[in-house]
Amino acid sequence: EAQVTQNPRYLITVTGKKLTVTCSQNMNHEYMSWYRQDPGLGLRQIYYSMNVEVTDKGDVPEGYKVSRKEKRNFPLILESPSPNQTSLYFCASSARLAGGEQYFGPGTRLTVT
Amino acid sequence: GESVGLHLPTLSVQEGDNSIINCAYSNSASDYFIWYKQESGKGPQFIIDIRSNMDKRQGQRVTVLLNKTVKHLSLQIAATQPGDSAVYFCAETSYSGAGSYQLTFGKGTKLSVIP
């Protein structure tokens, strides 16, 4: 089954404690991205990757890092989380950049206290 | 800056009626426009897309219309069913240089289907 998986699904942490949210896809897609979703602000792109070792900033990259060492994995790293990073995070992958279907993961609900 | 927005934040329709969800965009250079459906507790799900050189595209029970003159996009759902209740997002992709594309989402319209 074609899917994007994220872990953990729910996470409560404290300010400053480094965390990583994993993302994996089994469709051999080149393009992967991370979004955060906040009430009233919709989905905003954090980072995206066009292929292994190729990453670029989206609209709201501050406070986040990513890596793309393997085609299937695209982890999101918060080196020093802050309360304003409390949000719902989605990972997505697609076969092409423009148009077409992006497959989204189930989401990770992060709370930073 | 360029943005994608929605005319109505909520829409209620009777089961069996047709639904029309609207979206305004401001970037005339966008290449693709895409509609996503997000059910409660789930990630967005692709519905249909349309390339900027098209005016209309049909899928199963859905039709997307693109009016580039007034920069307006709409999603029509025929014979709306309770399972169509969700938040619907429009999104646009535009080339941002160096082989990169920018994807921008609208804020969403909540569709509620009345049985």
GROMACS .gro file of C-alpha atoms in nm:
model
  228
    1GLU     CA    1   0.000   0.000   0.000
    2ALA     CA    2   0.133   0.340  -0.102
    3GLN     CA    3   0.175   0.551   0.207
    4VAL     CA    4   0.361   0.815   0.398
    5THR     CA    5   0.428   0.737   0.762
    6GLN     CA    6   0.519   0.976   1.040
    7ASN     CA    7   0.635   0.913   1.392
    8PRO     CA    8   0.549   0.996   1.655
    9ARG     CA    9   0.183   1.083   1.599
   10TYR     CA   10   0.162   1.279   1.921
   11LEU     CA   11   0.442   1.442   2.119
   12ILE     CA   12   0.451   1.666   2.422
   13THR     CA   13   0.790   1.810   2.506
   14VAL     CA   14   0.952   2.097   2.691
   15THR     CA   15   1.121   2.406   2.556
   16GLY     CA   16   1.476   2.344   2.438
   17LYS     CA   17   1.470   1.966   2.426
   18LYS     CA   18   1.580   1.853   2.082
   19LEU     CA   19   1.339   1.631   1.895
   20THR     CA   20   1.307   1.458   1.559
   21VAL     CA   21   0.991   1.370   1.373
   22THR     CA   22   1.050   1.094   1.121
   23CYS     CA   23   0.887   1.066   0.781
   24SER     CA   24   0.910   0.777   0.540
   25GLN     CA   25   0.747   0.703   0.204
   26ASN     CA   26   0.735   0.378   0.008
   27MET     CA   27   0.655   0.517  -0.336
   28ASN     CA   28   1.008   0.600  -0.451
   29HIS     CA   29   0.909   0.966  -0.478
   30GLU     CA   30   1.181   1.222  -0.535
   31TYR     CA   31   0.995   1.516  -0.388
   32MET     CA   32   0.920   1.538  -0.016
   33SER     CA   33   0.815   1.826   0.205
   34TRP     CA   34   0.712   1.927   0.554
   35TYR     CA   35   0.417   2.148   0.645
   36ARG     CA   36   0.276   2.288   0.962
   37GLN     CA   37  -0.094   2.351   1.003
   38ASP     CA   38  -0.224   2.613   1.242
   39PRO     CA   39  -0.581   2.739   1.294
   40GLY     CA   40  -0.654   3.035   1.072
   41LEU     CA   41  -0.323   3.003   0.889
   42GLY     CA   42  -0.378   2.687   0.688
   43LEU     CA   43  -0.090   2.474   0.566
   44ARG     CA   44   0.249   2.638   0.542
   45GLN     CA   45   0.553   2.476   0.391
   46ILE     CA   46   0.856   2.445   0.619
   47TYR     CA   47   1.114   2.269   0.403
   48TYR     CA   48   1.114   2.061   0.090
   49SER     CA   49   1.352   1.826  -0.085
   50MET     CA   50   1.377   1.757  -0.456
   51ASN     CA   51   1.600   1.454  -0.415
   52VAL     CA   52   1.865   1.296  -0.194
   53GLU     CA   53   2.094   1.561  -0.044
   54VAL     CA   54   1.888   1.841  -0.203
   55THR     CA   55   1.679   2.046   0.039
   56ASP     CA   56   1.543   2.400   0.036
   57LYS     CA   57   1.353   2.635   0.260
   58GLY     CA   58   0.982   2.681   0.235
   59ASP     CA   59   0.779   2.966   0.377
   60VAL     CA   60   0.847   2.912   0.749
   61PRO     CA   61   1.187   2.740   0.794
   62GLU     CA   62   1.304   2.923   1.108
   63GLY     CA   63   1.371   2.687   1.398
   64TYR     CA   64   1.366   2.371   1.186
   65LYS     CA   65   1.620   2.153   1.012
   66VAL     CA   66   1.581   1.866   0.770
   67SER     CA   67   1.799   1.606   0.606
   68ARG     CA   68   1.758   1.377   0.307
   69LYS     CA   69   2.023   1.108   0.322
   70GLU     CA   70   1.797   0.843   0.172
   71LYS     CA   71   1.524   0.880  -0.084
   72ARG     CA   72   1.252   0.733   0.136
   73ASN     CA   73   1.323   0.930   0.457
   74PHE     CA   74   1.291   1.298   0.534
   75PRO     CA   75   1.317   1.371   0.907
   76LEU     CA   76   1.222   1.706   1.059
   77ILE     CA   77   1.451   1.823   1.339
   78LEU     CA   78   1.376   2.083   1.603
   79GLU     CA   79   1.709   2.160   1.769
   80SER     CA   80   1.561   2.378   2.042
   81PRO     CA   81   1.181   2.368   2.033
   82SER     CA   82   0.983   2.667   2.151
   83PRO     CA   83   0.613   2.703   2.237
   84ASN     CA   84   0.542   2.880   1.906
   85GLN     CA   85   0.631   2.554   1.732
   86THR     CA   86   0.329   2.386   1.888
   87SER     CA   87   0.139   2.277   1.580
   88LEU     CA   88   0.017   1.992   1.362
   89TYR     CA   89   0.289   1.877   1.125
   90PHE     CA   90   0.246   1.694   0.797
   91CYS     CA   91   0.499   1.525   0.577
   92ALA     CA   92   0.418   1.478   0.209
   93SER     CA   93   0.573   1.319  -0.097
   94SER     CA   94   0.506   1.334  -0.468
   95ALA     CA   95   0.646   1.208  -0.793
   96ARG     CA   96   0.676   1.553  -0.944
   97LEU     CA   97   0.713   1.909  -0.827
   98ALA     CA   98   0.444   2.093  -1.017
   99GLY     CA   99   0.084   1.985  -0.993
  100GLY     CA  100  -0.017   1.627  -0.945
  101GLU     CA  101  -0.086   1.435  -0.633
  102GLN     CA  102   0.099   1.487  -0.309
  103TYR     CA  103   0.057   1.207  -0.060
  104PHE     CA  104   0.032   1.331   0.296
  105GLY     CA  105   0.116   1.147   0.613
  106PRO     CA  106  -0.131   1.121   0.902
  107GLY     CA  107   0.017   1.415   1.091
  108THR     CA  108   0.215   1.469   1.410
  109ARG     CA  109   0.057   1.674   1.688
  110LEU     CA  110   0.340   1.852   1.869
  111THR     CA  111   0.298   2.046   2.192
  112VAL     CA  112   0.592   2.240   2.334
  113THR     CA  113   0.547   2.361   2.692
  114GLY     CA  114   0.318   3.885  -0.131
  115GLU     CA  115   0.126   3.642  -0.352
  116SER     CA  116  -0.145   3.446  -0.178
  117VAL     CA  117  -0.420   3.195  -0.233
  118GLY     CA  118  -0.742   3.251  -0.045
  119LEU     CA  119  -1.099   3.132  -0.020
  120HIS     CA  120  -1.420   3.333  -0.045
  121LEU     CA  121  -1.615   3.142   0.221
  122PRO     CA  122  -1.480   2.977   0.534
  123THR     CA  123  -1.788   2.752   0.581
  124LEU     CA  124  -2.045   2.599   0.350
  125SER     CA  125  -2.350   2.391   0.440
  126VAL     CA  126  -2.536   2.194   0.174
  127GLN     CA  127  -2.819   1.946   0.172
  128GLU     CA  128  -2.733   1.588   0.090
  129GLY     CA  129  -2.785   1.528  -0.281
  130ASP     CA  130  -2.737   1.891  -0.379
  131ASN     CA  131  -2.436   2.018  -0.568
  132SER     CA  132  -2.160   2.200  -0.380
  133ILE     CA  133  -1.945   2.479  -0.512
  134ILE     CA  134  -1.631   2.581  -0.326
  135ASN     CA  135  -1.452   2.891  -0.446
  136CYS     CA  136  -1.094   3.008  -0.435
  137ALA     CA  137  -0.927   3.331  -0.542
  138TYR     CA  138  -0.561   3.345  -0.630
  139SER     CA  139  -0.330   3.635  -0.701
  140ASN     CA  140  -0.025   3.482  -0.873
  141SER     CA  141  -0.097   3.492  -1.244
  142ALA     CA  142   0.223   3.291  -1.307
  143SER     CA  143   0.102   2.979  -1.125
  144ASP     CA  144   0.139   2.660  -1.326
  145TYR     CA  145  -0.101   2.425  -1.151
  146PHE     CA  146  -0.397   2.454  -0.922
  147ILE     CA  147  -0.488   2.171  -0.693
  148TRP     CA  148  -0.777   2.084  -0.464
  149TYR     CA  149  -0.731   1.883  -0.146
  150LYS     CA  150  -0.981   1.738   0.099
  151GLN     CA  151  -0.898   1.705   0.467
  152GLU     CA  152  -1.117   1.500   0.695
  153SER     CA  153  -1.101   1.544   1.068
  154GLY     CA  154  -0.787   1.388   1.215
  155LYS     CA  155  -0.634   1.305   0.879
  156GLY     CA  156  -0.384   1.448   0.637
  157PRO     CA  157  -0.497   1.629   0.322
  158GLN     CA  158  -0.600   1.407   0.033
  159PHE     CA  159  -0.558   1.501  -0.332
  160ILE     CA  160  -0.884   1.546  -0.521
  161ILE     CA  161  -0.804   1.695  -0.858
  162ASP     CA  162  -0.565   1.936  -1.026
  163ILE     CA  163  -0.579   2.159  -1.330
  164ARG     CA  164  -0.302   2.305  -1.535
  165SER     CA  165  -0.302   2.678  -1.596
  166ASN     CA  166  -0.362   2.636  -1.971
  167MET     CA  167  -0.695   2.461  -1.907
  168ASP     CA  168  -1.036   2.600  -1.815
  169LYS     CA  169  -1.209   2.290  -1.691
  170ARG     CA  170  -1.129   1.943  -1.573
  171GLN     CA  171  -1.363   1.671  -1.457
  172GLY     CA  172  -1.314   1.381  -1.223
  173GLN     CA  173  -1.545   1.144  -1.051
  174ARG     CA  174  -1.831   1.365  -0.920
  175VAL     CA  175  -1.597   1.665  -0.915
  176THR     CA  176  -1.527   1.940  -1.162
  177VAL     CA  177  -1.268   2.212  -1.130
  178LEU     CA  178  -1.313   2.537  -1.319
  179LEU     CA  179  -1.037   2.789  -1.374
  180ASN     CA  180  -1.108   3.147  -1.476
  181LYS     CA  181  -0.776   3.314  -1.536
  182THR     CA  182  -0.936   3.646  -1.630
  183VAL     CA  183  -1.059   3.702  -1.276
  184LYS     CA  184  -0.809   3.466  -1.110
  185HIS     CA  185  -1.076   3.240  -0.973
  186LEU     CA  186  -1.084   2.867  -0.912
  187SER     CA  187  -1.381   2.658  -0.811
  188LEU     CA  188  -1.450   2.300  -0.712
  189GLN     CA  189  -1.791   2.160  -0.790
  190ILE     CA  190  -1.907   1.843  -0.618
  191ALA     CA  191  -2.209   1.675  -0.771
  192ALA     CA  192  -2.471   1.501  -0.557
  193THR     CA  193  -2.296   1.585  -0.231
  194GLN     CA  194  -2.282   1.300   0.017
  195PRO     CA  195  -2.223   1.294   0.395
  196GLY     CA  196  -1.876   1.155   0.326
  197ASP     CA  197  -1.790   1.478   0.148
  198SER     CA  198  -1.800   1.666   0.476
  199ALA     CA  199  -1.447   1.795   0.526
  200VAL     CA  200  -1.224   2.098   0.488
  201TYR     CA  201  -1.130   2.172   0.129
  202PHE     CA  202  -0.810   2.352   0.036
  203CYS     CA  203  -0.705   2.500  -0.291
  204ALA     CA  204  -0.333   2.524  -0.363
  205GLU     CA  205  -0.118   2.661  -0.639
  206THR     CA  206   0.228   2.581  -0.763
  207SER     CA  207   0.449   2.836  -0.928
  208TYR     CA  208   0.803   2.816  -1.053
  209SER     CA  209   1.041   2.993  -0.815
  210GLY     CA  210   1.365   2.950  -1.009
  211ALA     CA  211   1.660   2.705  -1.008
  212GLY     CA  212   1.431   2.412  -1.075
  213SER     CA  213   1.220   2.479  -0.767
  214TYR     CA  214   0.847   2.518  -0.733
  215GLN     CA  215   0.663   2.701  -0.461
  216LEU     CA  216   0.344   2.546  -0.332
  217THR     CA  217   0.100   2.777  -0.156
  218PHE     CA  218  -0.219   2.663   0.017
  219GLY     CA  219  -0.535   2.858   0.082
  220LYS     CA  220  -0.678   2.861   0.433
  221GLY     CA  221  -0.960   2.617   0.366
  222THR     CA  222  -1.338   2.596   0.344
  223LYS     CA  223  -1.532   2.368   0.574
  224LEU     CA  224  -1.806   2.180   0.393
  225SER     CA  225  -2.088   2.039   0.606
  226VAL     CA  226  -2.342   1.809   0.445
  227ILE     CA  227  -2.688   1.807   0.602
  228PRO     CA  228  -2.852   1.462   0.583
   0.00000   0.00000   0.00000
